[in-house]
Each structure stands twice: as structure tokens, then as C-alpha cells.
């Protein structure tokens, strides 16, 4: 005699996935009786509507927008990298004029001035220590902090 190794068969255990006997024999009839009537589904002739203008040109508009977006993205990358040659001094007259001015270079580009030279320059311009003391007193007061 052949023994089965299936424990569930030995125990006569069911998993709940069974249907009553004869359930599927008249299933199609019961299902069609429960569904609502739809006469348009019964007719063999389907009425096709003509697509609108937007429906016809929509793929082309989307494709054009995609290409415009790629072009703008590449344009921004070239502008940020400076590869287009527009960031040179020769092509920018304002920058060329500023670089050719010796006072601009001395004041904004060369950073070799120390604190003592700055104080000497301020004294030559008419700045005195009394003004600095009055400004310190103003900043330390509560009147300035209330603004």
C-alpha cells in the first residue's frame, strides 16, 4: 500500500478555498441576470467620433515642448560654464573699461592694504577718533537697539 506524505490529507484539513458542488454550472446565467441592460453594447455598429484638432496635434506639441526644454537646458549649461565666449573682457566693454582704470584696480582688485594704512587714509580724508567714539556710544545704547 502506498502512503502519502501530505499531512493535510491525513488530517482531512481544508484550506477554505472550495466552492459548493454545481456552483459553476449555472454561473454564467446568474451573472448575466445580475448585470444591468446595456443596449449600446448589444449593437454591432460602433459610432466613431472624429478626433478633435487638439487630439491630433497634441503629440507634436509635446515633442516640440520637449525639444525646447532640452535646448534651454543646454543653453543654460553653456552659459554657466562660460564656453560660449561671452564672458571675455574683449566682448564686454564695461568690464574692459573697469580693468583699464588704474584706480578701480587699486581699490577693488588689489587687496594689499593693511589696517594701519586704512586708518591713515581715513585721517587724511578728515575722519577723527571723536566721531568713532560717538558712533560706538550710539551702537551700544538701547536707543539704537529699539529700531
GROMACS .gro file of C-alpha atoms in nm:
model
  147
    1UNK     CA    1   0.000   0.000   0.000
    2UNK     CA    2   0.127   0.346  -0.095
    3UNK     CA    3   0.148   0.601   0.181
    4UNK     CA    4   0.103   0.970   0.113
    5UNK     CA    5   0.333   1.222   0.272
    6UNK     CA    6   0.077   1.504   0.266
    7UNK     CA    7  -0.009   1.581   0.627
    8UNK     CA    8  -0.317   1.789   0.538
    9UNK     CA    9  -0.472   1.493   0.354
   10UNK     CA   10  -0.413   1.268   0.653
   11UNK     CA   11  -0.582   1.515   0.886
   12UNK     CA   12  -0.866   1.589   0.641
   13UNK     CA   13  -0.789   1.961   0.676
   14UNK     CA   14  -0.926   2.203   0.415
   15UNK     CA   15  -0.792   2.550   0.348
   16UNK     CA   16  -1.127   2.716   0.281
   17UNK     CA   17  -1.071   2.754  -0.093
   18UNK     CA   18  -1.355   2.528  -0.201
   19UNK     CA   19  -1.685   2.607  -0.372
   20UNK     CA   20  -2.015   2.430  -0.335
   21UNK     CA   21  -2.089   2.148  -0.575
   22UNK     CA   22  -2.251   2.267  -0.901
   23UNK     CA   23  -2.165   2.634  -0.837
   24UNK     CA   24  -2.009   2.700  -1.176
   25UNK     CA   25  -2.265   2.505  -1.379
   26UNK     CA   26  -2.519   2.791  -1.390
   27UNK     CA   27  -2.276   3.072  -1.302
   28UNK     CA   28  -2.297   3.243  -1.643
   29UNK     CA   29  -2.676   3.254  -1.631
   30UNK     CA   30  -2.682   3.402  -1.279
   31UNK     CA   31  -2.414   3.661  -1.364
   32UNK     CA   32  -2.594   3.781  -1.680
   33UNK     CA   33  -2.916   3.813  -1.480
   34UNK     CA   34  -2.740   4.039  -1.224
   35UNK     CA   35  -2.583   4.276  -1.480
   36UNK     CA   36  -2.784   4.581  -1.596
   37UNK     CA   37  -2.913   4.602  -1.951
   38UNK     CA   38  -2.694   4.797  -2.197
   39UNK     CA   39  -2.843   4.819  -2.544
   40UNK     CA   40  -2.543   5.006  -2.687
   41UNK     CA   41  -2.321   4.710  -2.603
   42UNK     CA   42  -2.555   4.477  -2.789
   43UNK     CA   43  -2.535   4.664  -3.119
   44UNK     CA   44  -2.260   4.560  -3.357
   45UNK     CA   45  -2.216   4.906  -3.506
   46UNK     CA   46  -1.980   5.134  -3.316
   47UNK     CA   47  -2.002   5.504  -3.376
   48UNK     CA   48  -1.654   5.653  -3.402
   49UNK     CA   49  -1.621   6.023  -3.335
   50UNK     CA   50  -1.379   6.227  -3.540
   51UNK     CA   51  -1.079   6.328  -3.328
   52UNK     CA   52  -1.054   6.695  -3.241
   53UNK     CA   53  -0.773   6.918  -3.362
   54UNK     CA   54  -0.604   6.914  -3.023
   55UNK     CA   55  -0.616   6.535  -3.009
   56UNK     CA   56  -0.441   6.515  -3.345
   57UNK     CA   57  -0.168   6.775  -3.281
   58UNK     CA   58  -0.106   6.701  -2.911
   59UNK     CA   59   0.186   6.455  -2.969
   60UNK     CA   60   0.363   6.707  -3.191
   61UNK     CA   61   0.314   6.990  -2.940
   62UNK     CA   62   0.452   6.770  -2.662
   63UNK     CA   63   0.750   6.674  -2.876
   64UNK     CA   64   0.821   7.039  -2.962
   65UNK     CA   65   0.799   7.135  -2.593
   66UNK     CA   66   1.041   6.857  -2.506
   67UNK     CA   67   1.294   6.974  -2.766
   68UNK     CA   68   1.257   7.335  -2.649
   69UNK     CA   69   1.321   7.225  -2.291
   70UNK     CA   70   1.633   7.033  -2.391
   71UNK     CA   71   1.758   7.333  -2.590
   72UNK     CA   72   1.700   7.569  -2.293
   73UNK     CA   73   1.875   7.329  -2.058
   74UNK     CA   74   2.180   7.301  -2.285
   75UNK     CA   75   2.183   7.679  -2.331
   76UNK     CA   76   2.188   7.728  -1.953
   77UNK     CA   77   2.472   7.477  -1.915
   78UNK     CA   78   2.683   7.660  -2.173
   79UNK     CA   79   2.607   7.998  -2.016
   80UNK     CA   80   2.705   7.876  -1.671
   81UNK     CA   81   3.024   7.709  -1.793
   82UNK     CA   82   3.136   8.015  -1.990
   83UNK     CA   83   3.208   7.808  -2.301
   84UNK     CA   84   3.022   8.042  -2.534
   85UNK     CA   85   3.292   8.314  -2.522
   86UNK     CA   86   3.067   8.591  -2.393
   87UNK     CA   87   3.246   8.616  -2.061
   88UNK     CA   88   3.571   8.753  -2.203
   89UNK     CA   89   3.690   9.104  -2.132
   90UNK     CA   90   3.708   9.190  -2.502
   91UNK     CA   91   3.337   9.128  -2.559
   92UNK     CA   92   3.224   9.321  -2.250
   93UNK     CA   93   3.300   9.694  -2.286
   94UNK     CA   94   3.205   9.782  -1.927
   95UNK     CA   95   3.441   9.523  -1.784
   96UNK     CA   96   3.718   9.628  -2.025
   97UNK     CA   97   3.680   9.992  -1.918
   98UNK     CA   98   3.686   9.900  -1.548
   99UNK     CA   99   4.001   9.688  -1.585
  100UNK     CA  100   4.177   9.963  -1.778
  101UNK     CA  101   4.109  10.215  -1.494
  102UNK     CA  102   4.404  10.213  -1.252
  103UNK     CA  103   4.206  10.347  -0.956
  104UNK     CA  104   3.947  10.067  -0.995
  105UNK     CA  105   4.223   9.805  -0.988
  106UNK     CA  106   4.384   9.963  -0.682
  107UNK     CA  107   4.059   9.994  -0.489
  108UNK     CA  108   3.874   9.674  -0.580
  109UNK     CA  109   4.119   9.419  -0.712
  110UNK     CA  110   4.447   9.461  -0.526
  111UNK     CA  111   4.398   9.368  -0.164
  112UNK     CA  112   4.734   9.464  -0.015
  113UNK     CA  113   4.616   9.739   0.219
  114UNK     CA  114   4.650   9.674   0.590
  115UNK     CA  115   4.462   9.818   0.885
  116UNK     CA  116   4.712  10.094   0.960
  117UNK     CA  117   4.714  10.217   0.603
  118UNK     CA  118   4.336  10.227   0.613
  119UNK     CA  119   4.334  10.432   0.934
  120UNK     CA  120   4.593  10.673   0.788
  121UNK     CA  121   4.379  10.712   0.477
  122UNK     CA  122   4.071  10.780   0.691
  123UNK     CA  123   4.256  11.050   0.888
  124UNK     CA  124   4.370  11.216   0.566
  125UNK     CA  125   4.007  11.217   0.449
  126UNK     CA  126   3.903  11.406   0.765
  127UNK     CA  127   3.778  11.126   0.985
  128UNK     CA  128   3.861  11.176   1.355
  129UNK     CA  129   3.850  10.947   1.658
  130UNK     CA  130   3.578  11.154   1.830
  131UNK     CA  131   3.336  11.061   1.556
  132UNK     CA  132   3.425  10.695   1.604
  133UNK     CA  133   3.368  10.722   1.981
  134UNK     CA  134   3.026  10.883   1.931
  135UNK     CA  135   2.928  10.606   1.688
  136UNK     CA  136   3.039  10.341   1.939
  137UNK     CA  137   2.827  10.507   2.207
  138UNK     CA  138   2.527  10.518   1.972
  139UNK     CA  139   2.556  10.149   1.879
  140UNK     CA  140   2.594  10.047   2.243
  141UNK     CA  141   2.288  10.241   2.356
  142UNK     CA  142   1.940  10.097   2.387
  143UNK     CA  143   1.807  10.369   2.157
  144UNK     CA  144   1.983  10.205   1.857
  145UNK     CA  145   1.863   9.857   1.950
  146UNK     CA  146   1.497   9.969   1.956
  147UNK     CA  147   1.487  10.040   1.581
   0.00000   0.00000   0.00000
